[in-house]
Structure formats: C-alpha cells, structure tokens
Short mmCIF file of C-alpha atoms in Angstrom, two decimals:
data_model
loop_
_atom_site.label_atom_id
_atom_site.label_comp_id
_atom_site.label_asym_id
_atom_site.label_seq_id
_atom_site.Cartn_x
_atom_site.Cartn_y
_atom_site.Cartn_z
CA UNK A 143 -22.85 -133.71 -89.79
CA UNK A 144 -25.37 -133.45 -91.93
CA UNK A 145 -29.35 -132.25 -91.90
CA UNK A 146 -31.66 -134.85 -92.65
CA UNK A 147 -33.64 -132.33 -94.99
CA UNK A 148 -31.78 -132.32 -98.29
CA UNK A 149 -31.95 -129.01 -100.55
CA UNK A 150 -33.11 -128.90 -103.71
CA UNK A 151 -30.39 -128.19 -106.21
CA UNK A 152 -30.20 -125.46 -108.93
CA UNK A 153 -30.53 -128.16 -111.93
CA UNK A 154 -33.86 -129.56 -109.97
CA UNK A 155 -37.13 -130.17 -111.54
CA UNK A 156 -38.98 -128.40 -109.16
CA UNK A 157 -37.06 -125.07 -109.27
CA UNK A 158 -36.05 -124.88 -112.76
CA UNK A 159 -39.70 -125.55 -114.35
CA UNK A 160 -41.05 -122.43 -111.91
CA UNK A 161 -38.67 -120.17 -113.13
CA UNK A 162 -39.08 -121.24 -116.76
CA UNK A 163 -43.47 -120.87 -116.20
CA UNK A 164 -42.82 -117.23 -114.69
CA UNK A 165 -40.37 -116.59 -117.97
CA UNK A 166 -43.01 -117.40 -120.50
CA UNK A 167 -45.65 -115.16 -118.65
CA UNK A 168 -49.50 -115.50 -118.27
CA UNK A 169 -50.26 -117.45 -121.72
CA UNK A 170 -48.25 -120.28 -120.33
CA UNK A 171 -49.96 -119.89 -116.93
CA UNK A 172 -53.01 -120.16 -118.78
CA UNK A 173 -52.00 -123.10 -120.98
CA UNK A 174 -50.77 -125.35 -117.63
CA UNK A 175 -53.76 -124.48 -115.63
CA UNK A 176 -53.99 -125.75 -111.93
CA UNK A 177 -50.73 -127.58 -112.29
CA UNK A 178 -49.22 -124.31 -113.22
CA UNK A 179 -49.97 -122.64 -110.04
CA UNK A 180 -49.20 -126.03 -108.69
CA UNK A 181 -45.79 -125.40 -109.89
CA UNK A 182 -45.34 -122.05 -108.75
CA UNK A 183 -46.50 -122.84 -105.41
CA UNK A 184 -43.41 -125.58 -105.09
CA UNK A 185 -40.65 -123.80 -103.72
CA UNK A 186 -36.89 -124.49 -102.46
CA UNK A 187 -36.75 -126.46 -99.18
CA UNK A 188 -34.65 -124.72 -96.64
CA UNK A 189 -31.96 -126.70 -95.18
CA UNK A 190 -32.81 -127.51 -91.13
CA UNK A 191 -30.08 -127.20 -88.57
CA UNK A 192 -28.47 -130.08 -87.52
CA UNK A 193 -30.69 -129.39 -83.95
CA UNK A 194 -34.11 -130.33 -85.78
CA UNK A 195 -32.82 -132.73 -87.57
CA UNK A 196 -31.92 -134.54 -84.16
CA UNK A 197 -35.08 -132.58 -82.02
CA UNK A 198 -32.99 -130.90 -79.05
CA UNK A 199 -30.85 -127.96 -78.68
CA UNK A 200 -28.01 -126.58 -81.38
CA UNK A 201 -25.36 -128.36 -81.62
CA UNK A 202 -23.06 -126.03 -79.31
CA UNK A 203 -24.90 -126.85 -76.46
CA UNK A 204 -25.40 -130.52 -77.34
CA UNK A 205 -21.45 -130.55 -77.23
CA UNK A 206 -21.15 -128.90 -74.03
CA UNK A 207 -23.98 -131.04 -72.28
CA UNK A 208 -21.85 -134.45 -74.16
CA UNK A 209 -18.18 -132.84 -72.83
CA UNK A 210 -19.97 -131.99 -69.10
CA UNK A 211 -21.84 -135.58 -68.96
CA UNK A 212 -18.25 -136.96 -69.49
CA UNK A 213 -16.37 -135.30 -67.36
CA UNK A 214 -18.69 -136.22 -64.54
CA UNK A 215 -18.48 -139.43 -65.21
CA UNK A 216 -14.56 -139.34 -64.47
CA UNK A 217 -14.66 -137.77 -62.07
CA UNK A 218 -17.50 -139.82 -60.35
CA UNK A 219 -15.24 -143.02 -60.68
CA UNK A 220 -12.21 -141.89 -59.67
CA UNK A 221 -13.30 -140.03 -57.44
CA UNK A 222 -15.73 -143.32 -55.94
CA UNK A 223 -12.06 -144.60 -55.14
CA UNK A 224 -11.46 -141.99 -52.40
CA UNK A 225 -14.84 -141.65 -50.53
CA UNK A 226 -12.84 -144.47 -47.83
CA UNK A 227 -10.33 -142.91 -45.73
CA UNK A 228 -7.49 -145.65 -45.49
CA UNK A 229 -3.95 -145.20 -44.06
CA UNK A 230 -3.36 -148.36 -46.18
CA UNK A 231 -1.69 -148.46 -49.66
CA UNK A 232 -3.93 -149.23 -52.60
CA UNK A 233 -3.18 -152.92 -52.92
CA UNK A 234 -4.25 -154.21 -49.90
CA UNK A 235 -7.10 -156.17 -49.83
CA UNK A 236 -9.35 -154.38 -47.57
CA UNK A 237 -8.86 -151.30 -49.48
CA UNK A 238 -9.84 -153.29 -52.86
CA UNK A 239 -12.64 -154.40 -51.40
CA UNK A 240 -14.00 -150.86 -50.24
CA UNK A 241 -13.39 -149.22 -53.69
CA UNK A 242 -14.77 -152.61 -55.23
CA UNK A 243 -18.30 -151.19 -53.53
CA UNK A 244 -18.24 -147.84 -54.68
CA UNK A 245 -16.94 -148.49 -58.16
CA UNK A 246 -19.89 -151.02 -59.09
CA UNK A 247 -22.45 -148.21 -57.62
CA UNK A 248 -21.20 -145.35 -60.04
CA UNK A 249 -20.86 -148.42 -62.19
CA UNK A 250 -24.51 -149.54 -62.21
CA UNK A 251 -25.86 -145.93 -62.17
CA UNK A 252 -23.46 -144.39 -65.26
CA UNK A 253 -26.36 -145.45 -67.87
CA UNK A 254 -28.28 -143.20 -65.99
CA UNK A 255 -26.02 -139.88 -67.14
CA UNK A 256 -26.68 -141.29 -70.60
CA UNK A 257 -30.79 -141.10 -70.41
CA UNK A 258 -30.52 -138.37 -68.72
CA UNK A 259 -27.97 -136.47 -71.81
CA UNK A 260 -30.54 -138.32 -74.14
CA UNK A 261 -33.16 -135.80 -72.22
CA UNK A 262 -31.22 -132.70 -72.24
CA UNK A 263 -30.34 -133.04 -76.21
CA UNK A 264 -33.65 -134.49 -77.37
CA UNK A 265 -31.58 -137.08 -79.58
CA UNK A 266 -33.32 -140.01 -79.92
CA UNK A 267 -31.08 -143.30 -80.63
CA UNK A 268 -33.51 -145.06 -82.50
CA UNK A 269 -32.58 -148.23 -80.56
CA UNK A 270 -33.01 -148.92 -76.57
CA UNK A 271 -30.18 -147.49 -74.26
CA UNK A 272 -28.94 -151.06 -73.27
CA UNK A 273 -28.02 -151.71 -76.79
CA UNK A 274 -26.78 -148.45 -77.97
CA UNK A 275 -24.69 -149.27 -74.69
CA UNK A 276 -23.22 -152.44 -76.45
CA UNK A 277 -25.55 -155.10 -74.65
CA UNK A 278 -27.13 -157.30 -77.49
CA UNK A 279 -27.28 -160.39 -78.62
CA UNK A 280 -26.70 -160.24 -82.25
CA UNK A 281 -23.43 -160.92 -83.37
CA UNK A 282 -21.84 -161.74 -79.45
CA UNK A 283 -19.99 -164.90 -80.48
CA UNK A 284 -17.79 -163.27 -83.04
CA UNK A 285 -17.74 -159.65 -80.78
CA UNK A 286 -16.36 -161.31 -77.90
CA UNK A 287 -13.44 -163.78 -79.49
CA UNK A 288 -12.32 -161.68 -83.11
CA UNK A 289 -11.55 -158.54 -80.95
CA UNK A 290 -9.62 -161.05 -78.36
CA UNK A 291 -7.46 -163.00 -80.93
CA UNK A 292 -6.72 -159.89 -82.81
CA UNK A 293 -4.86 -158.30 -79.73
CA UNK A 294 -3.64 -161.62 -79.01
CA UNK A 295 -1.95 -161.41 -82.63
CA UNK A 296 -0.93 -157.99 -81.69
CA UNK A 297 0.94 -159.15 -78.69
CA UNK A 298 2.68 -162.15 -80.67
CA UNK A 299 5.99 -161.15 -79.31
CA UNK A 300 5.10 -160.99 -75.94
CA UNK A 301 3.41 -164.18 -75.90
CA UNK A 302 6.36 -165.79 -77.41
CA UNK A 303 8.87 -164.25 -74.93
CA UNK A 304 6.04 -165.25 -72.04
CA UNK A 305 6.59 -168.87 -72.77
CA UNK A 306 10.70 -168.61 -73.17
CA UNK A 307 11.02 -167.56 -69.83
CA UNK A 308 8.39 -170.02 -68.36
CA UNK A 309 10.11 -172.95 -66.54
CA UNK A 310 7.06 -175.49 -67.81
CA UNK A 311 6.11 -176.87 -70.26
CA UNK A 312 3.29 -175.91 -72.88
CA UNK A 313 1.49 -178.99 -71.86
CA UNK A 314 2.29 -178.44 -67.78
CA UNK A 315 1.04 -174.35 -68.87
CA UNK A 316 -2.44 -175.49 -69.75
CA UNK A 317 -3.12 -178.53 -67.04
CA UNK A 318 -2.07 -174.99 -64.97
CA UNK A 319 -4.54 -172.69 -67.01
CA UNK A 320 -7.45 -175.71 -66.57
CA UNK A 321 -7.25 -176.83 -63.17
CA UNK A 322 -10.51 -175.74 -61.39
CA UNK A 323 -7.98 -174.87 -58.23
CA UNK A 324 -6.46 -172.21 -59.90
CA UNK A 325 -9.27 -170.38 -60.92
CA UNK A 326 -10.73 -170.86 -57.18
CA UNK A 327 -7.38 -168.84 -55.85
CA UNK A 328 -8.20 -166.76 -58.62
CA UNK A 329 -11.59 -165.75 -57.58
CA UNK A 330 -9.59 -165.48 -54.27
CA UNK A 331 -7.17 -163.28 -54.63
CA UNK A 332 -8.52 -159.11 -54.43
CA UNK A 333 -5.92 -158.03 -57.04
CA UNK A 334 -6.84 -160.41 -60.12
CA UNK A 335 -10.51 -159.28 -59.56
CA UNK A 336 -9.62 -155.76 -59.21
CA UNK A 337 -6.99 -156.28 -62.50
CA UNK A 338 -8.80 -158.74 -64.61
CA UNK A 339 -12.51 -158.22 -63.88
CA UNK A 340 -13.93 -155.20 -62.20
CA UNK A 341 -11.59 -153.15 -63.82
CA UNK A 342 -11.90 -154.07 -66.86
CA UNK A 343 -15.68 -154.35 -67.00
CA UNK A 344 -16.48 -151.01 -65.00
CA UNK A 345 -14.10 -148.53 -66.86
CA UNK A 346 -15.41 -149.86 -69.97
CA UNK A 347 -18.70 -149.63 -69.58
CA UNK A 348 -17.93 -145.87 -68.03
CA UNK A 349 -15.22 -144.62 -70.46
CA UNK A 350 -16.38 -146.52 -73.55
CA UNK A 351 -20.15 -147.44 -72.97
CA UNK A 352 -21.25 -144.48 -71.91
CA UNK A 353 -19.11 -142.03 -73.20
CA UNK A 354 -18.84 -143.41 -76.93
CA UNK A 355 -22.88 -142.30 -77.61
CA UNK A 356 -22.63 -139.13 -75.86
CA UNK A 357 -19.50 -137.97 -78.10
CA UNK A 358 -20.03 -139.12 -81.02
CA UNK A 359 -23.13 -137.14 -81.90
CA UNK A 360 -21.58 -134.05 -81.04
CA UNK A 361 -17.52 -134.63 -82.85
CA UNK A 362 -18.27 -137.76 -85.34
CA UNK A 363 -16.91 -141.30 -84.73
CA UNK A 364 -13.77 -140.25 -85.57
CA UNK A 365 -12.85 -137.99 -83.76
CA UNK A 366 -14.67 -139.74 -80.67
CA UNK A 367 -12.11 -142.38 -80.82
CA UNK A 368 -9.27 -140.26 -79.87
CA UNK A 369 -11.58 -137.52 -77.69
CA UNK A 370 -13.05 -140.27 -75.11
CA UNK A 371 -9.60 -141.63 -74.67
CA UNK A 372 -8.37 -138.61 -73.32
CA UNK A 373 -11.33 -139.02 -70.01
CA UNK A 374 -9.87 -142.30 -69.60
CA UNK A 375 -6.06 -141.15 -69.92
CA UNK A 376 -6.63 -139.00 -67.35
CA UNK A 377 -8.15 -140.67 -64.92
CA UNK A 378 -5.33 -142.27 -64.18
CA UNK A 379 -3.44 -139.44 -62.93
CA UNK A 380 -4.92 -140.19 -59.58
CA UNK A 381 -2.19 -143.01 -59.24
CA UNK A 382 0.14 -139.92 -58.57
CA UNK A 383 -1.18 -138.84 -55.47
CA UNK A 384 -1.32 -142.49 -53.69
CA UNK A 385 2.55 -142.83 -55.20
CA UNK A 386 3.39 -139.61 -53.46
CA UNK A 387 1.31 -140.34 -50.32
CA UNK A 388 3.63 -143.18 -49.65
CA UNK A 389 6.70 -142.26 -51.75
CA UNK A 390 6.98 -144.93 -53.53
CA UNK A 391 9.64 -143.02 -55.82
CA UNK A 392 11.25 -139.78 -56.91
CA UNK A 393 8.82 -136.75 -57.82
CA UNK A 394 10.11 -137.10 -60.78
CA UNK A 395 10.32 -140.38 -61.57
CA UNK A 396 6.25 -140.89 -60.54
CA UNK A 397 5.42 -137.88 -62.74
CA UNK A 398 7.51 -139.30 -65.75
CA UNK A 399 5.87 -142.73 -64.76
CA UNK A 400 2.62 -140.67 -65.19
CA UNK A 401 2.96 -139.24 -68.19
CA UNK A 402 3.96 -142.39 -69.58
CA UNK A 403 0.76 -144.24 -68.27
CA UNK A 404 -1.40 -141.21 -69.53
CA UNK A 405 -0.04 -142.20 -73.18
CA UNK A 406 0.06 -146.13 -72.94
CA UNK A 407 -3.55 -145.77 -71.63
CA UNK A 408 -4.78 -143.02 -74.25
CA UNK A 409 -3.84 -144.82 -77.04
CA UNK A 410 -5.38 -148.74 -75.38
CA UNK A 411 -8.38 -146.44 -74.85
CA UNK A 412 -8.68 -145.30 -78.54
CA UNK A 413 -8.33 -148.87 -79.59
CA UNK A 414 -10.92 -150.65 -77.54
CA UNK A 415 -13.26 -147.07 -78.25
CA UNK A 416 -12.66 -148.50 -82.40
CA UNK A 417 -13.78 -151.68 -81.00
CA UNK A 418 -16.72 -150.84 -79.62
CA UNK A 419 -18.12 -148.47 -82.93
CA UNK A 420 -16.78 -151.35 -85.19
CA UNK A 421 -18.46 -154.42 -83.46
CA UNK A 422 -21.57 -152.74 -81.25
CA UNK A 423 -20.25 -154.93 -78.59
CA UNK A 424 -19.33 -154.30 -75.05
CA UNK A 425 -17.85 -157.46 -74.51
CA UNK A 426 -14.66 -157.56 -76.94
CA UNK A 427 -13.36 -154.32 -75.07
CA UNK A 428 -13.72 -155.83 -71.68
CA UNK A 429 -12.03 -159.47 -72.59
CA UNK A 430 -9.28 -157.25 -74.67
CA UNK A 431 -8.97 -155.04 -71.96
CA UNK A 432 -8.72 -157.87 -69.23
CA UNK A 433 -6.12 -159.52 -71.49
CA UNK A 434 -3.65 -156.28 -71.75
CA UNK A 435 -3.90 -155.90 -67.54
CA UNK A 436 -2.58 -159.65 -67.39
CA UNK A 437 -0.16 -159.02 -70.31
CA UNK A 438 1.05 -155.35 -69.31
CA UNK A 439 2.88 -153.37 -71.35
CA UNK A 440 5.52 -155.27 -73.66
CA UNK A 441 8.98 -155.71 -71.62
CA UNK A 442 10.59 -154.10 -75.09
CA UNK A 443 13.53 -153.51 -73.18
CA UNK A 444 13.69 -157.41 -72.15
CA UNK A 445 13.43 -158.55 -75.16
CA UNK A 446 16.17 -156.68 -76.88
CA UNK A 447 19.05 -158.65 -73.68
CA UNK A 448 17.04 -161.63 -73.95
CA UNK A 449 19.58 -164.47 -74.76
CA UNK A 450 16.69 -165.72 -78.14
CA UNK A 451 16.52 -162.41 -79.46
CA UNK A 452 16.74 -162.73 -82.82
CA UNK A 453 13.76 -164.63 -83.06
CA UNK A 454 11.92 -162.86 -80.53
CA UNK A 455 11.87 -159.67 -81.95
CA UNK A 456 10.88 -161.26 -85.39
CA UNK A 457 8.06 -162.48 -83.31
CA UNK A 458 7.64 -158.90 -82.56
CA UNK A 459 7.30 -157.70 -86.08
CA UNK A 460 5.46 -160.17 -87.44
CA UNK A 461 2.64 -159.66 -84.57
CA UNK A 462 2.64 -156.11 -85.23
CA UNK A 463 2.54 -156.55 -88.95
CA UNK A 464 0.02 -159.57 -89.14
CA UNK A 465 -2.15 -156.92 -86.43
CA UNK A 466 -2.09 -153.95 -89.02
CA UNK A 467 -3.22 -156.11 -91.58
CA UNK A 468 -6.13 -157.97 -89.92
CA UNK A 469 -7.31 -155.02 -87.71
CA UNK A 470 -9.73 -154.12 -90.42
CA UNK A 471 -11.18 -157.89 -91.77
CA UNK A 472 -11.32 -158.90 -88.50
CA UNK A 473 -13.27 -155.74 -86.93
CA UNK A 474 -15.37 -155.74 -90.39
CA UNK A 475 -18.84 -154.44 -88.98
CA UNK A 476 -20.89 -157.09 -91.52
CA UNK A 477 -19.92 -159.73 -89.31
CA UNK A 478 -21.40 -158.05 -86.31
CA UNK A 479 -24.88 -157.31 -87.66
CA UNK A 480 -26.59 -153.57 -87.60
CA UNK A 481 -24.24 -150.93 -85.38
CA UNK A 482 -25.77 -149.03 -82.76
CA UNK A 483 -23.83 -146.23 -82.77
CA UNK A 484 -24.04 -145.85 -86.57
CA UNK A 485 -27.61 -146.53 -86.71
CA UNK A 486 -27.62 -143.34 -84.54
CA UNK A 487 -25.48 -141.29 -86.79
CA UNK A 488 -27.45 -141.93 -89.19
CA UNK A 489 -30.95 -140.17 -87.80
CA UNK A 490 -28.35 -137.38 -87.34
CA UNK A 491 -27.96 -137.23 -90.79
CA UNK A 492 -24.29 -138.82 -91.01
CA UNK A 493 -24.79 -141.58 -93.62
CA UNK A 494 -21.24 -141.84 -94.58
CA UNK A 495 -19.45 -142.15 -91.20
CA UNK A 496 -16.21 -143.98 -92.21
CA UNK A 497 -15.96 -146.40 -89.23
CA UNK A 498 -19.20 -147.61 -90.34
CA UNK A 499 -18.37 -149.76 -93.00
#
C-alpha cells in the first residue's frame, strides 16, 4: 500500500526552480525578490509511513492485531459449539438447538472485535461499521440474486443431474417448492435451520463480515481473499473430534475426509470472500452459501455411471464454462454502487486495488 502523501519528483516545479535560483546566485535572488525566498523555502515533501497515512500503529503491528482479531474469532465460534456437554451426536436436535444459542451470541457480538481492531489500529473506514460490514441498502436487489444465479450457473450440471434422478415432475417439483406446508416442516426441522440458515448467515458474517475489513488493510484485497479462507477452512477441523468421539469411521478415512473438507471449504470461502469485496453485500454470500449446503458438493463420481451421461457432463462443462465467463460481468462492482471495503483502501492510500473495478 501506498502513503497518502505523494513525493515530489526530481522533474517537479518546485524542486527544480530552487536548485536553478541557488545556481544563478544572489543577483537572481535579488531579481525574484520575496517569491525567491518563497521558492527556496519550498522544499521536498517526505513520504509518510503507511501508519500516518491511516493514524494508528505501523503496519507490523496493525497485521498482528488483524491476524490475532481473527483468530479469536474462530476460535470463539467453534469453540461456542462445545461450551454444552452432550453425550449426544451432533445432529440431534437438542444438541442443534444448544449450539443454535451460543452461535447467535458470538454471532451478534463479532462486530464488536471489529470496533474494537478499528480502536487498536486507529484506521478509520470512512463509512459506519454496519456497512463496511456489508449491511446497506444500495444496490441489495442485484447483491442478493446476481451472486445467487451465478453459482446456480456454476452448478448447471448438478442441477441437471438433480432433476434426472427426481421421480416428479418439473411441474409436481415446484407445487413441492411452493406449498406453504413444506416450508412449515422446514422451519421445523433443526437440521435445515442449522444447514440452510444459521449456518450460513453466522459464519458469514464471522469469517467474511468481519474478517474481510480487518485483513484487507493489513495484506490487500487480494491476498485477503485467499488469507480469510484459510480461518474458515479450519474451523472445520473440529468435525474430526465429534467423528472420532463416536467412530463414525477409520482414523484414516475421517482425517482424509478432513483434509478434503478443509480444501472444498477453503476454496467456497475464497469465492463468497470475492463476493463480498466485489458487491459490498452481505447478503449474496449468505443465499450462495445456503444454496451450496442444500446442493453439497457435486456427486462427480455419479455422474460419470449415470445411465444420461453424455449429456450430463456436457451440462457440466458448459456450467463451468458459462461460470468463468460471467463471474466477472455479473460481480461488476458498478452495478452495486460505491464499495465499502474499497472506499477504505482507498484512505489507506490503495487507489488501484484490482478487485475494485
């Protein structure tokens, strides 16, 4: 990053004309009069560190008080999921609705790490926390459905082998989708809230609302997208413990399981983190990340025996192609107004951030 002071080059008016007054001695001192001591008296700005330019520490210890705040906050939520002692396994319901308790408190107190890294640094957003956070108004209609139909696109070939192996109808699927009864078991049922709501909505607000403006001053956008992943990737080791509490497999099956998650789940997490820099938006992350828990990872595997496979893996290619393509129209920051976390950047003197425009 940048300084906000810029310094004045050697072909500058400033510096060049001094040097030139002093050259010619005291006759042309004499001849300029006041504007020739004016002249002399104008000298080369110095360059400020990056820590006046954003009024806290240097930027070391910005970094470490950014990498700190984050880790806390991982380890706050997963370890929220633990403060019940339960001999039962994570998907009953009574256990889902304990850790539903303490996951909405660390929830609803997370922004609270960010003002209080925004008082350790001394940066100063330039915007109000909620909205650096991705909760504004301008530009929600397109943040919360371009996002959506773009990982929709992406999953194409999932979709597509979804509906070959459904024994309705399209028209039976959406009387199905509609009905007001089956959103009521729905709203019922402990996993599809855990899955498709709190989850969703709490770990992005922790790993990608919170995180995202604490990182991002300190490594760049960039580099954020692949760095606050890596909280969120890990995290999810915690799934190995409650698998080898109740041996649900091998050792080594659960750790290869693991390690497998920690991937699928670092690279979702650096997707919905481009999300939320490209739109400013919360919400796209948290309907795209609701969608992938319902879809789950693509049944590759399945498709490749499935008895339509020719045309299902086209499906395949052409979501994955028609995704590359659109992933930067559709995600096009114009259409989502003014940035937060660029507008911050940019009062830390990084004007050309890439993900920006």
């Amino acid at each position: 990053m940048t300084s906000l002071a810029r310094p004045v080059g050697r072909g500058s008016s400033g510096g060049g004309i001094a040097s030139l007054v002093r050259a010619a001695g005291p006759g042309a001192m004499a001849a300029l009069g006041g504007d020739g001591l004016r002249l002399l008296s104008v000298s080369r700005p110095e360059r400020q560190p990056e820590s006046a330019a954003l009024g806290g520490p240097g930027p070391g210890l910005c970094c470490w008080v950014s990498v700190f705040s984050c880790l806390s906050l991982a380890c706050s939520y997963v370890g929220s999921l633990y403060v019940w002692k339960s001999e039962l396994p994570r998907d009953h319901p009574a256990v889902i609705k304990r850790r539903f308790t303490s996951v909405l408190v660390v929830s609803s107190l997370s922004p609270l790490c960010v003002l209080l890294w925004r008082e350790l640094t001394g940066i100063q957003p330039g915007t109000s926390l909620l909205t650096l956070m991705g909760f504004r108004l301008e530009g929600i209609f397109p943040a919360a459905l371009l996002p959506l139909l773009l990982t929709m696109i992406l999953f194409l070939g999932p979709l597509m082998q979804l509906s070959m192996d459904c024994p309705c109808d399209l028209a039976d699927g959406l009387k199905v989708v509609l009905a007001p009864r089956s959103w009521a078991r729905c709203l019922t049922d402990m996993r599809w809230l855990r899955n498709q709501v709190i989850a969703p909505l709490t770990e992005e607000l922790v790993f990608r609302a919170c995180m995202l403006p604490m990182l991002a001053p300190c490594t760049g956008l960039g580099p954020a997208v692949f760095t606050c992943p890596l909280f969120f990737g890990v995290a999810h080791f915690h799934h190995i413990f409650e698998q080898l509490r109740f041996r649900q497999s091998s050792v080594g099956s659960i750790f290869l399981s693991a390690a497998f998650q920690f991937s699928y789940t670092a690279v979702f997490g650096a997707y919905t983190a481009f999300l939320f820099i490209r739109t400013g938006h919360l919400i796209g992350p948290v309907l795209c990340h609701s969608f992938c828990n319902y879809m789950g990872f693509p049944a590759v595997c399945a498709a490749l025996e499935h008895p339509q496979r020719r045309p299902l893996l086209a499906g395949y290619a052409l979501g994955v192609g028609l995704f590359l393509l659109l992933l930067q129209p559709l995600t096009d920051p114009k259409l989502y107004g003014s940035l937060p976390l660029c507008v911050l950047l940019e009062r830390a003197g990084d004007s050309e951030a890439p993900l920006c425009s």
